[in-house]
Amino acid sequence: MRTPNRVAYWTKTRALMAATLTLWLIFFCLAIYYGAPSKGQGASQETLNGLFGSLSNSYVWGCILFFAASILISWFCGAQDRLDEGSTGASKRQGGKP
Amino acid sequence: MSLSSLDPHPSQYKGIPLALSLFALALFLLTGLLAVMEKAGVVVVLIEALMALLPLLVFAMVGILARTMKLTEFHWGGKNVPAGLTGITLAACFVGGSFFPLFLSLIFLPEYVSFPIILGWVSSLVLCAVLFASPLRKFGSATIPEFLGVRLQSNLVRLVASGLLVLVAVPLLCAEMLIGGQVLATSLGATATTGILLFAAVLLISVVLGGVSAAVWTQALQGVLMVFACLSPVILLVLDQLTAPLVVEGAEFTSVVGTSLNTQLAAIIDIENTSIGWFLTQGPYAGGLWPLIGTALFFAVGMASLPHLLSKFQGTESSSDSRRAAGYSLSFLLLLMVIGSAYFLLLADERLQSLLGPNALDQGSQSGLIAALIRSGIVAAALAASSALLMALSTSISRDLIETFALPKASLSQKIVLARLVVLGVCAFVTYLTYSQSLLFLDMLAFALSLAAATFFPALILSCWWSRFHATAAYSAMLAGILATVLYAIAVKSGSTGFWFGFPAEMGGLLAAFLSFTVGISLSYVTFSEDERHFHLASLLEQPDERDLTIDIPENSDKDKPEELIEIKT
């Protein structure tokens, strides 16, 4: 038997999943649009005149993506944790099954 | 059917931070000692052998010390692995011996090749965290086939999934053993056969007595060694400053980086000469956006479907910890990428060159302490991935096949013995395959990712997020996925068909995944039986609480007590 609480929890969980993946898709598209290198761009590490100047574009984009993914996953984890705690607390207060 | 929750018990991983710190300190001291020996003119062969063998000795000892007679620890690692530790071990297994050289030589690769690979790696961890981590932990199963079997209440699904897991994991394990064995042989100046056998022996000792629990301990230490290897130029410079604290005036980076070490690393996994490299640089759409997107999607879906990586989420304390572990793993990978990329920049430092000799880069690339350190890192990475693969394979064979179909009433002690025998058997079989080199395993890496993407990804997504998905749809989808992948590969290789969307034969799994989704979704709307139990189990995913559906008993129970079984009707 589905209780309203459980339906709400499941709906919110799926909405959170969809929202997170949509945000990641936006990052993905941005990275492809702005960071996509052309085929001709080769390895740039022949000289080391200035550390930052020598870093390749894809490497910098890689780091940016890692940071974006970390922030997104922390956000997702935090929101899902609050959802779990909220739903568990609500079900305990009602004294029934979650 | 009986459901049970494991009682909370004290974690055996409390000592991990101290152990990791001590291991890092020991590595630092060992490096210092070997640097002094190198300066004193001790033969290079001895230095390289010590650097290669001592960490292996530690891994083997830790594997023996972490021995256990508890099935929960052997198969799940105790179900109380902390999130941070899971993150480190997941990252170490994710990288493995096949990707570790790529991390080091990432900035040397053409941007058109490295960019989609990074994009795919990151995306796969995002997919794992968002789609799979929490649902997999909620069921508390030991393997991916067990999760699918329990969720869909079908032994047939479990059997099919287990067979597919073997198909995916064996080539991956062979490739890791081949890389680890050959690099180890280079360090020891021995033949490749000796290297492979020694690698297999250490792998076996480190997991056969402790199972997943021992694998977690050793993988954490291997993660530390990987970071240490990347930082080796810094460490050598620090040691030099400690022993002779005179800063060289005017020291700066040299203008040209010696590339022989880079060439060596690239030779281990020459990504540009694989099917992935062909798709990017020579395929029908080469140079456009599609190869970038296709390769990124291929890595994202393929890596997110690998059973040995997904099983890491099943050993944490809670589903919240599983999600968080993916985040920690991402941070660890970023750390590896940054310090791995800095490796060659640091190696070019003049002070380091003067420390190592007049032609340090070229000499250091071939022999000496700096090369031995980086080879140890590669062997450690290969060992981490191999132990995860070996445990995923053997656990699936022992639990999903033998215990389910041949020995359903085996006692706990029999199960432990069986699990160890299966580990031994699988390790021997894979070592033989690697030794005989009857297949081109390195070429099969992309195909194994393809198979995983076509079979596990659709089945797992639909199982985790759609209650209507049932057993018939599940095994039909998985079989459709593998058939389509294999047929596409055969058709392309034989010239019967062209390259669909430009994909080479080994990357057809991405197309097959769409077919698998279509089959799974279509058949889910057809009712083949009145069995509603899979709906009941799907409803567990819709609750915030975790209910471990386990067939193991609580740790504090009597060993003779019959274990609680989940009855799965076929």
CSV table of N, CA, C and O in Angstrom, one decimal, chain B residues 366-402:
chain,number,residue,atom,x,y,z
B,366,GLN,N,65.1,5.3,-18.1
B,366,GLN,CA,65.4,3.9,-18.4
B,366,GLN,C,65.7,3.1,-17.1
B,366,GLN,O,65.3,2.0,-17.0
B,367,SER,N,66.4,3.7,-16.2
B,367,SER,CA,66.8,3.0,-15.0
B,367,SER,C,67.0,4.0,-13.8
B,367,SER,O,66.9,5.2,-14.0
B,368,GLY,N,67.2,3.4,-12.6
B,368,GLY,CA,67.4,4.3,-11.5
B,368,GLY,C,66.2,4.4,-10.6
B,368,GLY,O,65.1,3.9,-10.9
B,369,LEU,N,66.4,5.2,-9.5
B,369,LEU,CA,65.3,5.3,-8.5
B,369,LEU,C,64.1,5.9,-9.0
B,369,LEU,O,62.9,5.4,-8.8
B,370,ILE,N,64.2,7.0,-9.8
B,370,ILE,CA,63.0,7.7,-10.3
B,370,ILE,C,62.1,6.8,-11.2
B,370,ILE,O,60.9,6.8,-11.1
B,371,ALA,N,62.8,6.0,-12.0
B,371,ALA,CA,62.0,5.1,-12.9
B,371,ALA,C,61.4,3.9,-12.1
B,371,ALA,O,60.3,3.5,-12.3
B,372,ALA,N,62.2,3.5,-11.1
B,372,ALA,CA,61.7,2.4,-10.2
B,372,ALA,C,60.4,2.8,-9.5
B,372,ALA,O,59.5,2.1,-9.3
B,373,LEU,N,60.5,4.1,-9.0
B,373,LEU,CA,59.3,4.6,-8.3
B,373,LEU,C,58.1,4.7,-9.1
B,373,LEU,O,57.0,4.3,-8.7
B,374,ILE,N,58.2,5.2,-10.3
B,374,ILE,CA,57.0,5.3,-11.2
B,374,ILE,C,56.5,3.9,-11.6
B,374,ILE,O,55.3,3.7,-11.7
B,375,ARG,N,57.5,3.0,-11.8
B,375,ARG,CA,57.1,1.6,-12.2
B,375,ARG,C,56.3,1.0,-11.0
B,375,ARG,O,55.3,0.2,-11.2
B,376,SER,N,56.8,1.2,-9.8
B,376,SER,CA,56.1,0.7,-8.6
B,376,SER,C,54.6,1.3,-8.5
B,376,SER,O,53.7,0.5,-8.2
B,377,GLY,N,54.5,2.5,-8.9
B,377,GLY,CA,53.2,3.1,-9.0
B,377,GLY,C,52.3,2.4,-10.0
B,377,GLY,O,51.1,2.2,-9.7
B,378,ILE,N,52.8,2.1,-11.1
B,378,ILE,CA,52.0,1.4,-12.2
B,378,ILE,C,51.6,0.0,-11.7
B,378,ILE,O,50.5,-0.4,-11.8
B,379,VAL,N,52.6,-0.7,-11.1
B,379,VAL,CA,52.3,-2.0,-10.6
B,379,VAL,C,51.2,-2.0,-9.5
B,379,VAL,O,50.3,-2.8,-9.4
B,380,ALA,N,51.3,-0.9,-8.6
B,380,ALA,CA,50.3,-0.8,-7.5
B,380,ALA,C,48.9,-0.5,-8.1
B,380,ALA,O,47.9,-1.1,-7.7
B,381,ALA,N,48.9,0.3,-9.1
B,381,ALA,CA,47.6,0.6,-9.8
B,381,ALA,C,47.0,-0.6,-10.4
B,381,ALA,O,45.8,-0.9,-10.3
B,382,ALA,N,47.9,-1.4,-11.1
B,382,ALA,CA,47.4,-2.6,-11.7
B,382,ALA,C,46.9,-3.6,-10.7
B,382,ALA,O,45.9,-4.3,-10.9
B,383,LEU,N,47.6,-3.7,-9.5
B,383,LEU,CA,47.2,-4.6,-8.5
B,383,LEU,C,45.9,-4.2,-7.9
B,383,LEU,O,45.0,-5.0,-7.6
B,384,ALA,N,45.7,-2.9,-7.7
B,384,ALA,CA,44.4,-2.4,-7.2
B,384,ALA,C,43.2,-2.8,-8.1
B,384,ALA,O,42.2,-3.4,-7.6
B,385,ALA,N,43.4,-2.6,-9.4
B,385,ALA,CA,42.3,-2.9,-10.3
B,385,ALA,C,42.1,-4.4,-10.4
B,385,ALA,O,41.0,-5.0,-10.4
B,386,SER,N,43.3,-5.2,-10.3
B,386,SER,CA,43.2,-6.6,-10.5
B,386,SER,C,42.5,-7.2,-9.2
B,386,SER,O,41.7,-8.2,-9.4
B,387,SER,N,42.8,-6.7,-8.0
B,387,SER,CA,42.2,-7.3,-6.9
B,387,SER,C,40.7,-7.1,-6.9
B,387,SER,O,39.9,-8.0,-6.5
B,388,ALA,N,40.3,-5.9,-7.3
B,388,ALA,CA,38.8,-5.6,-7.4
B,388,ALA,C,38.2,-6.5,-8.4
B,388,ALA,O,37.1,-7.1,-8.2
B,389,LEU,N,38.8,-6.7,-9.6
B,389,LEU,CA,38.3,-7.5,-10.6
B,389,LEU,C,38.2,-9.0,-10.2
B,389,LEU,O,37.2,-9.7,-10.4
B,390,LEU,N,39.3,-9.4,-9.6
B,390,LEU,CA,39.4,-10.8,-9.1
B,390,LEU,C,38.3,-11.1,-8.1
B,390,LEU,O,37.6,-12.1,-8.1
B,391,MET,N,38.1,-10.2,-7.2
B,391,MET,CA,37.0,-10.4,-6.2
B,391,MET,C,35.6,-10.3,-6.8
B,391,MET,O,34.7,-11.1,-6.4
B,392,ALA,N,35.4,-9.4,-7.7
B,392,ALA,CA,34.1,-9.3,-8.4
B,392,ALA,C,33.8,-10.6,-9.2
B,392,ALA,O,32.7,-11.2,-9.1
B,393,LEU,N,34.8,-11.1,-9.8
B,393,LEU,CA,34.7,-12.4,-10.6
B,393,LEU,C,34.4,-13.6,-9.7
B,393,LEU,O,33.4,-14.3,-9.9
B,394,SER,N,35.3,-13.7,-8.7
B,394,SER,CA,35.2,-14.9,-7.9
B,394,SER,C,33.9,-14.9,-7.0
B,394,SER,O,33.3,-15.9,-6.8
B,395,THR,N,33.6,-13.7,-6.5
B,395,THR,CA,32.4,-13.6,-5.7
B,395,THR,C,31.1,-14.0,-6.5
B,395,THR,O,30.2,-14.7,-6.1
B,396,SER,N,31.1,-13.5,-7.7
B,396,SER,CA,30.0,-13.8,-8.6
B,396,SER,C,29.9,-15.3,-8.9
B,396,SER,O,28.8,-15.9,-8.9
B,397,ILE,N,31.1,-15.9,-9.2
B,397,ILE,CA,31.1,-17.3,-9.5
B,397,ILE,C,30.6,-18.2,-8.3
B,397,ILE,O,29.8,-19.1,-8.4
B,398,SER,N,31.2,-17.8,-7.1
B,398,SER,CA,30.9,-18.6,-6.0
B,398,SER,C,29.5,-18.4,-5.5
B,398,SER,O,28.7,-19.3,-5.2
B,399,ARG,N,29.0,-17.1,-5.4
B,399,ARG,CA,27.7,-16.8,-4.9
B,399,ARG,C,26.6,-17.0,-5.9
B,399,ARG,O,25.6,-17.6,-5.6
B,400,ASP,N,26.8,-16.4,-7.1
B,400,ASP,CA,25.7,-16.4,-8.0
B,400,ASP,C,25.5,-17.7,-8.8
B,400,ASP,O,24.5,-18.0,-9.3
B,401,LEU,N,26.6,-18.4,-9.0
B,401,LEU,CA,26.5,-19.7,-9.8
B,401,LEU,C,26.6,-20.9,-8.9
B,401,LEU,O,25.6,-21.7,-8.8
B,402,ILE,N,27.7,-21.1,-8.1
B,402,ILE,CA,27.8,-22.4,-7.4
B,402,ILE,C,26.9,-22.5,-6.2
B,402,ILE,O,26.1,-23.4,-6.1
